[in-house]
Short mmCIF file of C-alpha atoms in Angstrom, two decimals:
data_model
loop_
_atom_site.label_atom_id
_atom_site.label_comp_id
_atom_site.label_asym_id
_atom_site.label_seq_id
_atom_site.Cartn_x
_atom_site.Cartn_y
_atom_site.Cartn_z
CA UNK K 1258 -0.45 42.20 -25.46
CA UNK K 1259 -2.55 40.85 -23.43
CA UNK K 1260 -4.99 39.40 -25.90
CA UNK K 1261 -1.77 37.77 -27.30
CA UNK K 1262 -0.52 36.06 -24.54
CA UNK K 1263 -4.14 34.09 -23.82
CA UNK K 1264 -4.21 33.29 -27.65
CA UNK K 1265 -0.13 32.13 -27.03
CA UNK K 1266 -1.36 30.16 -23.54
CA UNK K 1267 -4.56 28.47 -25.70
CA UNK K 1268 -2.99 27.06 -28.35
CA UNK K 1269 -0.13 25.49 -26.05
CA UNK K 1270 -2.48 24.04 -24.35
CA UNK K 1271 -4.40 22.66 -27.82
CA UNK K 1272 -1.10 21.66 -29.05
CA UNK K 1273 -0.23 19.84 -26.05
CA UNK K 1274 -3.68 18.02 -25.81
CA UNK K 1275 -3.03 16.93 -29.57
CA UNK K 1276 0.28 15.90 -28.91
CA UNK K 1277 -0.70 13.92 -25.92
CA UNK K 1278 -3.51 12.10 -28.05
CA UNK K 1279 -1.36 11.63 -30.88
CA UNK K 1280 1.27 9.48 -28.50
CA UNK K 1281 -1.51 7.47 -26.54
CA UNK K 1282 -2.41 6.61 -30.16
CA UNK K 1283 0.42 4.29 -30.58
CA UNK K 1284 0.65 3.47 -26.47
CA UNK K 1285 2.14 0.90 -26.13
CA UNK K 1286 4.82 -0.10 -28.59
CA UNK K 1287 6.88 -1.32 -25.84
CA UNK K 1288 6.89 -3.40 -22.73
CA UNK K 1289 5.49 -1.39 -19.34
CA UNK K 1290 7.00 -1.91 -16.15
CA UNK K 1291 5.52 -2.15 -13.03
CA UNK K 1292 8.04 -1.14 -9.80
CA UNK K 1293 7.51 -2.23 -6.64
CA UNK K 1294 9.63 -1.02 -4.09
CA UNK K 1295 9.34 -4.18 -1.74
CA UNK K 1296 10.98 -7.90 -1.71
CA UNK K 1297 9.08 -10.45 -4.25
CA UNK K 1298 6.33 -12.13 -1.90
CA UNK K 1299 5.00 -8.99 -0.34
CA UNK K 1300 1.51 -7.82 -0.79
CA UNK K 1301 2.50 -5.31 -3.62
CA UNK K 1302 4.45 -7.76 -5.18
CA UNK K 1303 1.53 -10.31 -5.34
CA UNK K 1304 -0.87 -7.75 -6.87
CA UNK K 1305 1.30 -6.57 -8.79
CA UNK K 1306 1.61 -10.12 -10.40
CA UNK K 1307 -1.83 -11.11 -10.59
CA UNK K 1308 -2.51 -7.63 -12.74
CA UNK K 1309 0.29 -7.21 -14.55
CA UNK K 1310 -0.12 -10.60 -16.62
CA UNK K 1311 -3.57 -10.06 -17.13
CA UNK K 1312 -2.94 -6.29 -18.30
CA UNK K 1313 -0.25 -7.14 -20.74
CA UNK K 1314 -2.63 -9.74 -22.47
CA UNK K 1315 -4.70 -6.66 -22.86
CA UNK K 1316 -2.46 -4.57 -24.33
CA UNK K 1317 -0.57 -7.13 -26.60
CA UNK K 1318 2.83 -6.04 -24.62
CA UNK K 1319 4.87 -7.51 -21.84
CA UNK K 1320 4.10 -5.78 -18.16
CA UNK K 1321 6.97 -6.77 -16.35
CA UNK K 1322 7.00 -6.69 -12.85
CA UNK K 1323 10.27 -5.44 -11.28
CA UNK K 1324 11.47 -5.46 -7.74
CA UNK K 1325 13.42 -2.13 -6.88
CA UNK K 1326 13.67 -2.31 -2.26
CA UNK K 1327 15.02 0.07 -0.16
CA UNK K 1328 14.72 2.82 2.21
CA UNK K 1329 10.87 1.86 2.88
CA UNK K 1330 10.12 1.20 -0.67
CA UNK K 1331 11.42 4.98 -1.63
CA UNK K 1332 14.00 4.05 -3.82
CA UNK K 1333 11.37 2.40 -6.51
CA UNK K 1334 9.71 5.63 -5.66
CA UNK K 1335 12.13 8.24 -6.55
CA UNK K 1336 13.23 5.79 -9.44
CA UNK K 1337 9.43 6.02 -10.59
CA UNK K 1338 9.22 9.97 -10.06
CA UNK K 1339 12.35 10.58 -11.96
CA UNK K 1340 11.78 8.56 -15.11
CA UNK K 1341 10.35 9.51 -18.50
CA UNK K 1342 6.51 10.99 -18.04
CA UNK K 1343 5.74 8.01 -21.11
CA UNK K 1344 3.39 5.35 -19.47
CA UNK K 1345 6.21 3.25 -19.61
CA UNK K 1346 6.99 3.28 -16.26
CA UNK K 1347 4.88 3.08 -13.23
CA UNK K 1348 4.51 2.17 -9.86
CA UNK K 1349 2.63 -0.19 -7.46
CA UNK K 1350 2.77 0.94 -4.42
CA UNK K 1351 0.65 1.34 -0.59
CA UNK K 1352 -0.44 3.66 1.57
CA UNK K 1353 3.14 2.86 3.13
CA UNK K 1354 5.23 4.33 0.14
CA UNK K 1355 2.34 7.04 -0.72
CA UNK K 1356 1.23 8.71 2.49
CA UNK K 1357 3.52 7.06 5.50
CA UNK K 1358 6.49 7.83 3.98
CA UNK K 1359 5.80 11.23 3.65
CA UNK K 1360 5.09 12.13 6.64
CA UNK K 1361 7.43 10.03 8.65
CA UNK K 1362 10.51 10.42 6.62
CA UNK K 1363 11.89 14.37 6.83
CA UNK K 1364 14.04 14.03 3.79
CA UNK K 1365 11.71 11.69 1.62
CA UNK K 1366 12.96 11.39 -1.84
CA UNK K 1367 9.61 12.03 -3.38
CA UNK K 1368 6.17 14.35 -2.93
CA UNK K 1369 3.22 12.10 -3.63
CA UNK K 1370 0.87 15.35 -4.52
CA UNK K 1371 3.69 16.63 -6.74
CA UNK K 1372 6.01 13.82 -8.30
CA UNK K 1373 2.96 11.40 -9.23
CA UNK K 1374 -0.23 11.25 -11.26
CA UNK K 1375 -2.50 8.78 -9.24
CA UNK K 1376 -4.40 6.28 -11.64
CA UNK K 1377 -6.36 3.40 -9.73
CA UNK K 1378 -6.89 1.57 -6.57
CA UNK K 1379 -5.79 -1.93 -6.87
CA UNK K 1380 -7.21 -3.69 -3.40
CA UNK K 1381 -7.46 -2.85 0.48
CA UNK K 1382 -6.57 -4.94 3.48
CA UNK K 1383 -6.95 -4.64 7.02
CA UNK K 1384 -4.08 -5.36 9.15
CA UNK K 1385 -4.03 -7.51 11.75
CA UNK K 1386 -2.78 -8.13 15.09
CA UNK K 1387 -0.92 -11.96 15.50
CA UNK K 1388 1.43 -13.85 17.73
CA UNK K 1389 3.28 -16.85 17.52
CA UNK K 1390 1.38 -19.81 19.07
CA UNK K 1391 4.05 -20.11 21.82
CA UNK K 1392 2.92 -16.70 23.16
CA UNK K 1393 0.16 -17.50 25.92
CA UNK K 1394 -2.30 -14.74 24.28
CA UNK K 1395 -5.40 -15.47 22.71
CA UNK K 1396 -6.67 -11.67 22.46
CA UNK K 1397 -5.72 -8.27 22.65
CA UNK K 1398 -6.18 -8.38 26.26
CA UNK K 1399 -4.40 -11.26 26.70
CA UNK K 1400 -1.13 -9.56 25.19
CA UNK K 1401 -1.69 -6.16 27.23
CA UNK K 1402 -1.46 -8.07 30.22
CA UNK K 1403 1.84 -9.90 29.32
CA UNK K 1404 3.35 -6.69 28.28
CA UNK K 1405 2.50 -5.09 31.58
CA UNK K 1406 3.92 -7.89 33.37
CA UNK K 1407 6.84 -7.72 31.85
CA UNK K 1408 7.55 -4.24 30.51
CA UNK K 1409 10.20 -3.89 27.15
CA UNK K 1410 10.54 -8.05 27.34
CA UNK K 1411 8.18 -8.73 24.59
CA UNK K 1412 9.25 -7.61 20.79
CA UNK K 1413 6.69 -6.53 17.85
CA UNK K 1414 7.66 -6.64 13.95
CA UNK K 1415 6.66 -4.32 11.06
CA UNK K 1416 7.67 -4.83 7.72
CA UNK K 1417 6.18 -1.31 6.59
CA UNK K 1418 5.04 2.50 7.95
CA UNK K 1419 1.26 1.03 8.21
CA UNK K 1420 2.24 -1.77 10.34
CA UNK K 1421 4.39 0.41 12.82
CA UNK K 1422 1.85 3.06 13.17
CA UNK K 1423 -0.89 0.74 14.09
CA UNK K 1424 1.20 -0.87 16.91
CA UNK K 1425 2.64 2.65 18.04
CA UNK K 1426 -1.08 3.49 18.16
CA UNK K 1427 -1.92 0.31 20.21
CA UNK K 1428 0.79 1.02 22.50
CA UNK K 1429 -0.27 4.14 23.37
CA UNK K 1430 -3.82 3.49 23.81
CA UNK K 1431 -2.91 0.89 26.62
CA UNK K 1432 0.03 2.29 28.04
CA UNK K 1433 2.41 -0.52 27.45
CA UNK K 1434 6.26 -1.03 26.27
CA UNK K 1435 7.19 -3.44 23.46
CA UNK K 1436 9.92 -2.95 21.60
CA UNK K 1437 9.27 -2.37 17.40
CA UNK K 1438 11.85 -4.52 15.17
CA UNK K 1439 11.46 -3.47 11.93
CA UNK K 1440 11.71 -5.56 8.66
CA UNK K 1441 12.54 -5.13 5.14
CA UNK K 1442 9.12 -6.05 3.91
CA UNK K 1443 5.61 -8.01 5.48
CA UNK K 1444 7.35 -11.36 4.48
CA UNK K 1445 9.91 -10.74 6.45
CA UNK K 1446 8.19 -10.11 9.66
CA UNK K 1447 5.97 -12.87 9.27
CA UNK K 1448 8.97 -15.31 8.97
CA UNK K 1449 10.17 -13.83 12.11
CA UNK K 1450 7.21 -14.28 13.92
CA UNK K 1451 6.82 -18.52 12.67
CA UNK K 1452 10.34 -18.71 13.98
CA UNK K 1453 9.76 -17.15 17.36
CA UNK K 1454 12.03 -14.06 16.88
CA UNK K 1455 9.56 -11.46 17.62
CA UNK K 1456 7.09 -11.72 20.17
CA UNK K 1457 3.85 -9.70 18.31
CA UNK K 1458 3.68 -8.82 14.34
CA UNK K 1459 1.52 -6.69 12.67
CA UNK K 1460 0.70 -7.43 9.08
CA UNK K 1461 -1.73 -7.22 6.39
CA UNK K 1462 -4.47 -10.00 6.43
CA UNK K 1463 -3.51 -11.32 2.66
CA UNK K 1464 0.07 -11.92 3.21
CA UNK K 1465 -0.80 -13.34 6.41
CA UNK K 1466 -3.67 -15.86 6.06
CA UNK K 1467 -1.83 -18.77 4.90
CA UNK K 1468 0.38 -19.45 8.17
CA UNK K 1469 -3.04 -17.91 9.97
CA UNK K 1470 -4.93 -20.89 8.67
CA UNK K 1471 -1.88 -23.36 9.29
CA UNK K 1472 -1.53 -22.55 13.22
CA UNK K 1473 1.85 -21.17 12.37
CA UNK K 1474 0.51 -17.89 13.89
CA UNK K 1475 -2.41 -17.04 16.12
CA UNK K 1476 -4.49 -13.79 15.08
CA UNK K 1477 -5.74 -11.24 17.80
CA UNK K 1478 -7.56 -8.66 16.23
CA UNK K 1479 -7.85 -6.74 12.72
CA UNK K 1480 -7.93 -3.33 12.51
CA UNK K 1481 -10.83 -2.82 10.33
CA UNK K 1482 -14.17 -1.42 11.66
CA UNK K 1483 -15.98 -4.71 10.25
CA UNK K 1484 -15.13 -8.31 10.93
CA UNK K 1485 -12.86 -9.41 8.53
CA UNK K 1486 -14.96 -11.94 6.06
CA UNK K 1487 -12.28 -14.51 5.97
CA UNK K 1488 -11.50 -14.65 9.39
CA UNK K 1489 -14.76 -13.67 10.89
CA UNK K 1490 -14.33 -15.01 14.03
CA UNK K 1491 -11.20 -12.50 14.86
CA UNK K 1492 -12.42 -9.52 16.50
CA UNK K 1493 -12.05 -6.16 15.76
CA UNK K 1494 -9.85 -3.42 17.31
CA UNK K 1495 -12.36 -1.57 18.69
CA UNK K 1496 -14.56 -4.53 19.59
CA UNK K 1497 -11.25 -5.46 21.73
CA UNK K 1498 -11.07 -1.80 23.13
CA UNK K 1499 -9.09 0.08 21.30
CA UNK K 1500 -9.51 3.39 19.10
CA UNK K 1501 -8.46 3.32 16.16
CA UNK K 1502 -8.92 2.13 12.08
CA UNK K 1503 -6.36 1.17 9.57
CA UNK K 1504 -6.50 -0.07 6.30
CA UNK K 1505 -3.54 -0.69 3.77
CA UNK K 1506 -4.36 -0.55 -0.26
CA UNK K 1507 -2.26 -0.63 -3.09
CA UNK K 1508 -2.23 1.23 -6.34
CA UNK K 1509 -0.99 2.07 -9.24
CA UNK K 1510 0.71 5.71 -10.21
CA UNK K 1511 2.82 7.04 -12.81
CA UNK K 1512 5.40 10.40 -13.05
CA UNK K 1513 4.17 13.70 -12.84
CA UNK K 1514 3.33 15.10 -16.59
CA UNK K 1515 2.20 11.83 -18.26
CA UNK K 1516 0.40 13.08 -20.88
CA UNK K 1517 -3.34 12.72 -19.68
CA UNK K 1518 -4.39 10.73 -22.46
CA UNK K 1519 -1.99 8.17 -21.75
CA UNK K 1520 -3.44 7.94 -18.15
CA UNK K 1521 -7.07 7.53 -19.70
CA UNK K 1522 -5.89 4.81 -21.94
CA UNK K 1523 -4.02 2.89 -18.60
CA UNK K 1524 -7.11 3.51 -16.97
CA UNK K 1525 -9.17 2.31 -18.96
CA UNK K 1526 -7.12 -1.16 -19.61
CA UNK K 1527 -6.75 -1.15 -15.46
CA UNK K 1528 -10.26 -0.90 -14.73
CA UNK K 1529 -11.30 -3.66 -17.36
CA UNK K 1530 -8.57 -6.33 -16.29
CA UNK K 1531 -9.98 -4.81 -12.61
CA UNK K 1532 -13.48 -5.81 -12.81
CA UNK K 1533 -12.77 -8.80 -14.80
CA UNK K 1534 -14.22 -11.94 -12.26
CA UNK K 1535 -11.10 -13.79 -12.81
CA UNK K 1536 -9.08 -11.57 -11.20
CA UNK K 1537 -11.48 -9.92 -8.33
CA UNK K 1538 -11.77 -13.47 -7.67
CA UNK K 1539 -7.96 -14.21 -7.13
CA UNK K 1540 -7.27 -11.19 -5.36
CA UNK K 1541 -10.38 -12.03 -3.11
CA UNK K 1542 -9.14 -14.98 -2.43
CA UNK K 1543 -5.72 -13.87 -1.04
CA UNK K 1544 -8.11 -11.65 1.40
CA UNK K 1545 -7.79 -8.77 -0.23
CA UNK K 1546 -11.18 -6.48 -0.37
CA UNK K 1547 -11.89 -5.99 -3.73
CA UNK K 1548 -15.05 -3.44 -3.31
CA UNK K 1549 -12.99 -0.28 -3.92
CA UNK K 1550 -10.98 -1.55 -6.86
CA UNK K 1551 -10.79 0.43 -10.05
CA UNK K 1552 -11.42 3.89 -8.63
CA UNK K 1553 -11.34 6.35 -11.41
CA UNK K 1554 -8.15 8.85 -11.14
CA UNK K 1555 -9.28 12.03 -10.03
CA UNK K 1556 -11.17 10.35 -6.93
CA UNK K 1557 -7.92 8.13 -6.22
CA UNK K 1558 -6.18 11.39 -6.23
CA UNK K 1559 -8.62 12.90 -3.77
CA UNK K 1560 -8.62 10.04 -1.73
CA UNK K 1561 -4.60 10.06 -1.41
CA UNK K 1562 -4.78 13.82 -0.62
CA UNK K 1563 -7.20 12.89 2.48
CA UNK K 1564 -4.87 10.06 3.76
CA UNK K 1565 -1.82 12.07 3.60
CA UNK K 1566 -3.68 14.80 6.07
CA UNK K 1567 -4.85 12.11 8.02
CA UNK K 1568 -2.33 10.51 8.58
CA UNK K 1569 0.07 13.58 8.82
CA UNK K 1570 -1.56 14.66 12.14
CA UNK K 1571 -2.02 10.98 13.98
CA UNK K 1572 1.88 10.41 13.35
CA UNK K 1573 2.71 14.09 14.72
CA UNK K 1574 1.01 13.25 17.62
CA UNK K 1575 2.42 10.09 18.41
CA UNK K 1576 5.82 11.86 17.71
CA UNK K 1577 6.90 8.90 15.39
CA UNK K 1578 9.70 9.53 12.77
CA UNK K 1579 11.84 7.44 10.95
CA UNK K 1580 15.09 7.66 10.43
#
C-alpha cells in the first residue's frame, strides 16, 4: 500500500510538471494584465507602465495595465489572489499592499505567503520627509520644534501603509503630536501638500521629485541609510537624529498555483525587459534605485517573508492598526 501511494504521489507530481510545461508552451496566446491597486500617477502605476509596454513587445501580446483602488490597494489584491492561477493575471504591487497591509489590517482580504507566488523586484525608493515651502522648516529639526510649539496644530499626509509608518515612527522617536490625514494614493498627498492642506507629507522620492525640483515642496530628510543620489544634498534620517530605515519597492506577483513553468517563462521575459538600459535608465531617472531589480523568485520570496516579520513587530509596537 504503501509502495503504491508514493508511486500514485510521483507520477502526479510528473504529470503535473508536464502539464505545466505543456501550457507555458503556448504562454501567451492572450493579452496579460497587470493590476495595480492604486490611482493612475502613483509610483506602481508608473512602473507598471514603463514595463508593461516594453514586456508586451517581448512577448508579441498586449500587457495592459489596469487600475483596480481601494481599501489600501487590497481590492486589486484579493481580485489578483482570486483569479485563474494562468499567468494571465498579475499584480504590481509595494511593500504597502504586500507586507503593511498584512500586518496592519486584522481582516486583510489576502495572505501574501499563501495567496501569491512572488516573481521579481521591479525598483526601490526611499521615502522622504517634505513640507510645503510656506512651512518655516528647513530640516527635521526645524519641524520638531514647530510641532512642539504647537502640539496637534500641524497635519502630515500618507497616501500608503509605508508612508504612515515612517511618520508614526518619527513621531515617536521625538515625542511630538501631528495629526496623520490619510490619502487615497502618493499623488494625492502630494497635491495636498502643493496646495497647503497638510502641513508635512511623507512620500516616495520618485513620485515626489518633480514638485521637489520645482520649489513646490521643500524636502527634509529621506529615510534611506545613504544619501539619496538625486537629491544628495537632503540628509538622511539618521544623519538628522532619528532611528530608523525605510524603503518602498514594487513588484510583480501572480496567484497561488501558477504552474511554475509559467513563472520561469514571466521571469525570464521580466528580467530581460529589466536589465534592458532603456528601461533601468527611465526608471532611474524617475529616482527609482534600480540596483536590486530583477531578483530571481525564490530570493524575492525570501526577501518578502523577512519584511513581513519585520515589519510585523515595529507596527505591534507602535500599536498602529488600520481600520
Amino acid at each position: 500500500m504503501k509502495f503504491a501511494y508514493k508511486l500514485g504521489l510521483l507520477l502526479a507530481m510528473v504529470l503535473a510538471q508536464i502539464c505545466g510545461e505543456a501550457i507555458a508552451q503556448g504562454y501567451p496566446n492572450r493579452p496579460i494584465r497587470f493590476m495595480v491597486g492604486y490611482p493612475p500617477g502613483g509610483s506602481n502605476d508608473i512602473l507598471a507602465r514603463i514595463v508593461s509596454a516594453k514586456l508586451g513587445e517581448r512577448l508579441g501580446q498586449a500587457v495592459v495595465v489596469e487600475n483596480k483602488p481601494g481599501a489600501d490597494s487590497m481590492i486589486a489584491g484579493e481580485y489578483v489572489a482570486k483569479s485563474a492561477p494562468d499567468g494571465y493575471t498579475l499584480l504590481v504591487t509595494s511593500i504597502g499592499g504586500m507586507v503593511f497591509n498584512p500586518v496592519l489590517y486584522e481582516r486583510a482580504l489576502y495572505d501574501p505567503l499563501k495567496d501569491f507566488v512572488s516573481i521579481t523586484l521591479i525598483a526601490t525608493d526611499p521615502l522622504v520627509f517634505a513640507v510645503n515651502p510656506s512651512i518655516k522648516a528647513s530640516s527635521i529639526k526645524d519641524i520638531i520644534e514647530l510641532a512642539k510649539g504647537s502640539p496637534g496644530k500641524l497635519f502630515y499626509g500618507s497616501g500608503s501603509p509605508p508612508m504612515h509608518v515612517a511618520a508614526e515612527l518619527f513621531k515617536k522617536q521625538v515625542g511630538v503630536n501631528i495629526v496623520h490625514v490619510p490619502y487615497k494614493g502618493t499623488a494625492a498627498s502630494l497635491a495636498a501638500a502643493v496646495a497647503g492642506e497638510i502641513s508635512l507629507v511623507v512620500s516616495t522620492v520618485g513620485p515626489a521629485l518633480a514638485q521637489l525640483r520645482a520649489g513646490k515642496l521643500r524636502p527634509l530628510a529621506v529615510t534611506s541609510l545613504a544619501r539619496d543620489p538625486l537629491l544628495p544634498e537632503i540628509p538622511t534620517v539618521t544623519e538628522s537624529g532619528l532611528d530608523f530605515e525605510i524603503i518602498a519597492w514594487t513588484g510583480i506577483f501572480a496567484p497561488a498555483g501558477t504552474p511554475s513553468a509559467i513563472i520561469d517563462r514571466i521571469y525570464s521575459d521580466l528580467s530581460i525587459v529589466l536589465k534592458s538600459d532603456s528601461v533601468k535608465e527611465r526608471i532611474a531617472s524617475l529616482g527609482y534605485d534600480t540596483s536590486a531589480m530583477g531578483m530571481p523568485p525564490p530570493e524575492f520570496a525570501s526577501f518578502l517573508r523577512a519584511s513581513i516579520g519585520k515589519w510585523a513587530k515595529v507596527t505591534r509596537d507602535l500599536n498602529i492598526r488600520a481600520k
